[in-house]
Amino acid sequence: RLTEEGALEYKSLEERRFGVQTAFGVMYLGVAVILLLSAVWMGLWFANRLAQPIRLLIGAAKKVSDGDLDVQVSVKASQGELSSLANTFNNMTHQLSDQRRELLETNAQIDRRRKFTEAVLAGVTAGVIGLDRSGKINLVNRSAKSILGKEDGDIVGSQLEDVIPELREFSTKAARPGS
């Protein structure tokens, strides 16, 4: 009788074995999915944290390409090489900003000098023509335009010999070193 009860209990356990195995499998799968999702979430969080300074640098570079030279990138010193890169970028934008300011100041000064020269030449009754080192005309006053009977656009940028062929020999002598 004990043997029969043992055999019945064994059959009963045998029949329930599949259900228990299924329950353990589902629990194992649930834990595995939770661990997998946690690992993915941690990986994304770490990647975001790592990529954030690079995104800031890219955004700042875009602003610089649009003309905003006053942009600065703030990166924590604990970020190692990215911090060094951000500091270099900030130094570069600072230098570009300074150079741009100096260039604008220089251009304004050149423009003031040009206007002053033109104002002085406008009051001169003699014809005055300015040349660059290669012999191209870069400045003509009103009297010279009147004498030549040409407009500014026809004269400025042309070679002196092309506008006044009579001065070809003079221009050639003046271009020789030591003359």
Coordinates of C-alpha atoms in Angstrom, one line a residue:
R1 CA 0.0 0.0 0.0
L2 CA 2.8 2.4 0.8
T3 CA 4.4 1.4 -2.5
E4 CA 1.2 2.1 -4.4
E5 CA 0.8 5.5 -2.7
G6 CA 4.4 6.3 -3.5
A7 CA 3.9 5.3 -7.1
L8 CA 0.7 7.5 -7.4
E9 CA 2.5 10.4 -5.8
Y10 CA 5.4 9.9 -8.3
K11 CA 3.0 9.9 -11.2
S12 CA 1.3 13.0 -9.9
L13 CA 4.7 14.8 -9.6
E14 CA 5.6 13.5 -13.0
E15 CA 2.5 15.0 -14.5
R16 CA 3.1 18.4 -12.8
R17 CA 6.8 18.4 -13.7
F18 CA 6.1 20.2 -17.1
G19 CA 4.1 22.9 -15.4
V20 CA 6.9 23.5 -12.8
Q21 CA 9.5 23.5 -15.5
T22 CA 7.5 26.0 -17.5
A23 CA 7.1 28.3 -14.5
F24 CA 10.8 28.2 -13.8
G25 CA 11.5 28.8 -17.5
V26 CA 9.2 31.8 -17.6
M27 CA 10.7 33.2 -14.4
Y28 CA 14.2 32.7 -15.8
L29 CA 13.2 34.4 -19.1
G30 CA 11.7 37.3 -17.1
V31 CA 14.8 37.8 -15.1
A32 CA 17.0 37.6 -18.2
V33 CA 14.8 40.2 -20.0
I34 CA 15.0 42.5 -17.0
L35 CA 18.8 42.1 -16.8
L36 CA 19.1 42.7 -20.6
L37 CA 16.9 45.8 -20.5
S38 CA 18.9 47.1 -17.5
A39 CA 22.2 46.5 -19.4
V40 CA 20.8 48.3 -22.5
W41 CA 19.6 51.2 -20.4
M42 CA 22.9 51.5 -18.6
G43 CA 24.8 51.3 -21.9
L44 CA 22.6 54.1 -23.4
W45 CA 23.1 56.2 -20.3
F46 CA 26.9 55.8 -20.5
A47 CA 27.0 56.4 -24.2
N48 CA 24.9 59.6 -23.8
R49 CA 27.1 60.8 -21.0
L50 CA 30.2 60.1 -23.2
A51 CA 28.7 61.7 -26.3
Q52 CA 27.3 64.8 -24.7
P53 CA 30.5 66.8 -24.7
I54 CA 31.1 65.9 -28.4
R55 CA 27.5 67.0 -29.2
L56 CA 28.3 70.3 -27.4
L57 CA 31.5 70.7 -29.5
I58 CA 29.6 69.9 -32.7
G59 CA 26.9 72.5 -31.9
A60 CA 29.5 75.1 -31.1
A61 CA 31.4 74.4 -34.3
K62 CA 28.1 74.8 -36.2
K63 CA 27.6 78.2 -34.5
V64 CA 31.2 79.2 -35.4
S65 CA 30.5 78.2 -39.0
D66 CA 27.5 80.5 -38.9
G67 CA 29.7 83.4 -37.8
D68 CA 29.2 83.4 -34.0
L69 CA 32.8 83.5 -32.8
D70 CA 31.9 84.3 -29.2
V71 CA 30.6 80.8 -28.5
Q72 CA 32.3 78.8 -25.7
V73 CA 32.0 75.2 -24.7
S74 CA 31.9 74.2 -21.0
V75 CA 33.2 70.8 -20.3
K76 CA 34.1 69.4 -16.8
A77 CA 37.8 69.0 -16.1
S78 CA 37.0 65.4 -15.1
Q79 CA 36.3 64.5 -18.7
G80 CA 40.0 64.2 -19.6
E81 CA 40.8 64.5 -23.3
L82 CA 37.4 66.0 -24.1
S83 CA 38.1 68.8 -21.6
S84 CA 41.4 69.4 -23.3
L85 CA 39.7 69.5 -26.7
A86 CA 37.0 71.9 -25.4
N87 CA 39.7 74.2 -23.9
T88 CA 41.5 74.2 -27.3
F89 CA 38.3 75.0 -29.1
N90 CA 37.5 77.8 -26.7
N91 CA 41.0 79.2 -27.2
M92 CA 40.6 79.0 -31.0
T93 CA 37.3 80.8 -31.0
H94 CA 38.8 83.5 -28.7
Q95 CA 41.7 84.0 -31.1
L96 CA 39.4 84.0 -34.1
S97 CA 37.2 86.6 -32.4
D98 CA 40.2 88.8 -31.6
Q99 CA 41.6 88.5 -35.1
R100 CA 38.2 89.3 -36.6
R101 CA 37.9 92.4 -34.4
E102 CA 41.4 93.5 -35.4
L103 CA 40.7 92.9 -39.1
L104 CA 37.5 95.0 -38.9
E105 CA 39.4 97.8 -37.1
T106 CA 42.2 97.7 -39.7
N107 CA 39.6 97.7 -42.6
A108 CA 37.9 100.7 -41.0
Q109 CA 41.2 102.5 -40.6
I110 CA 42.1 101.8 -44.3
D111 CA 38.6 103.0 -45.3
R112 CA 39.1 106.2 -43.4
R113 CA 42.5 106.8 -45.0
R114 CA 41.1 106.0 -48.5
K115 CA 38.2 108.5 -47.9
F116 CA 40.7 111.1 -46.6
T117 CA 42.9 110.6 -49.7
E118 CA 39.9 110.8 -52.0
A119 CA 38.8 114.0 -50.3
V120 CA 42.2 115.5 -50.6
L121 CA 42.5 114.5 -54.3
A122 CA 39.0 115.7 -55.1
G123 CA 40.2 119.2 -54.2
V124 CA 43.3 119.0 -56.4
T125 CA 42.8 120.6 -59.8
A126 CA 45.6 118.5 -61.5
G127 CA 44.8 115.0 -62.7
V128 CA 46.1 112.4 -60.2
I129 CA 46.3 108.7 -60.9
G130 CA 47.4 106.2 -58.3
L131 CA 49.2 103.0 -59.2
D132 CA 49.9 99.7 -57.4
R133 CA 53.3 97.9 -57.6
S134 CA 52.3 96.1 -60.8
G135 CA 51.3 99.3 -62.6
K136 CA 47.6 98.9 -62.3
I137 CA 45.5 102.0 -61.7
N138 CA 43.8 101.9 -58.3
L139 CA 42.9 105.5 -57.7
V140 CA 41.7 108.3 -60.1
N141 CA 40.5 111.8 -59.1
R142 CA 37.8 113.8 -60.9
S143 CA 40.3 116.0 -62.8
A144 CA 42.1 112.9 -64.2
K145 CA 38.7 111.4 -65.3
S146 CA 37.8 114.6 -66.9
I147 CA 41.1 114.9 -68.7
L148 CA 41.0 111.3 -70.0
G149 CA 37.2 111.6 -70.7
K150 CA 36.6 108.2 -69.1
E151 CA 34.6 106.9 -66.1
D152 CA 36.0 105.3 -62.9
G153 CA 35.0 101.8 -64.0
D154 CA 36.9 102.2 -67.3
I155 CA 40.1 103.2 -65.6
V156 CA 40.5 101.6 -62.2
G157 CA 42.0 98.1 -62.4
S158 CA 43.5 98.7 -65.9
Q159 CA 47.2 99.0 -66.7
L160 CA 48.5 102.5 -67.0
E161 CA 49.8 101.8 -70.6
D162 CA 46.4 100.6 -71.7
V163 CA 44.7 103.8 -70.5
I164 CA 47.4 106.3 -71.5
P165 CA 49.6 104.6 -74.2
E166 CA 51.9 107.7 -74.3
L167 CA 53.2 106.8 -70.8
R168 CA 54.3 103.3 -71.8
E169 CA 58.0 104.2 -72.0
F170 CA 57.9 106.1 -68.7
S171 CA 56.1 103.2 -67.0
T172 CA 58.7 100.7 -68.3
K173 CA 61.6 102.8 -67.0
A174 CA 59.9 103.3 -63.6
A175 CA 59.3 99.6 -63.2
R176 CA 63.1 98.8 -63.6
P177 CA 65.0 98.4 -60.4
G178 CA 67.4 101.3 -59.6
S179 CA 65.7 103.8 -61.9

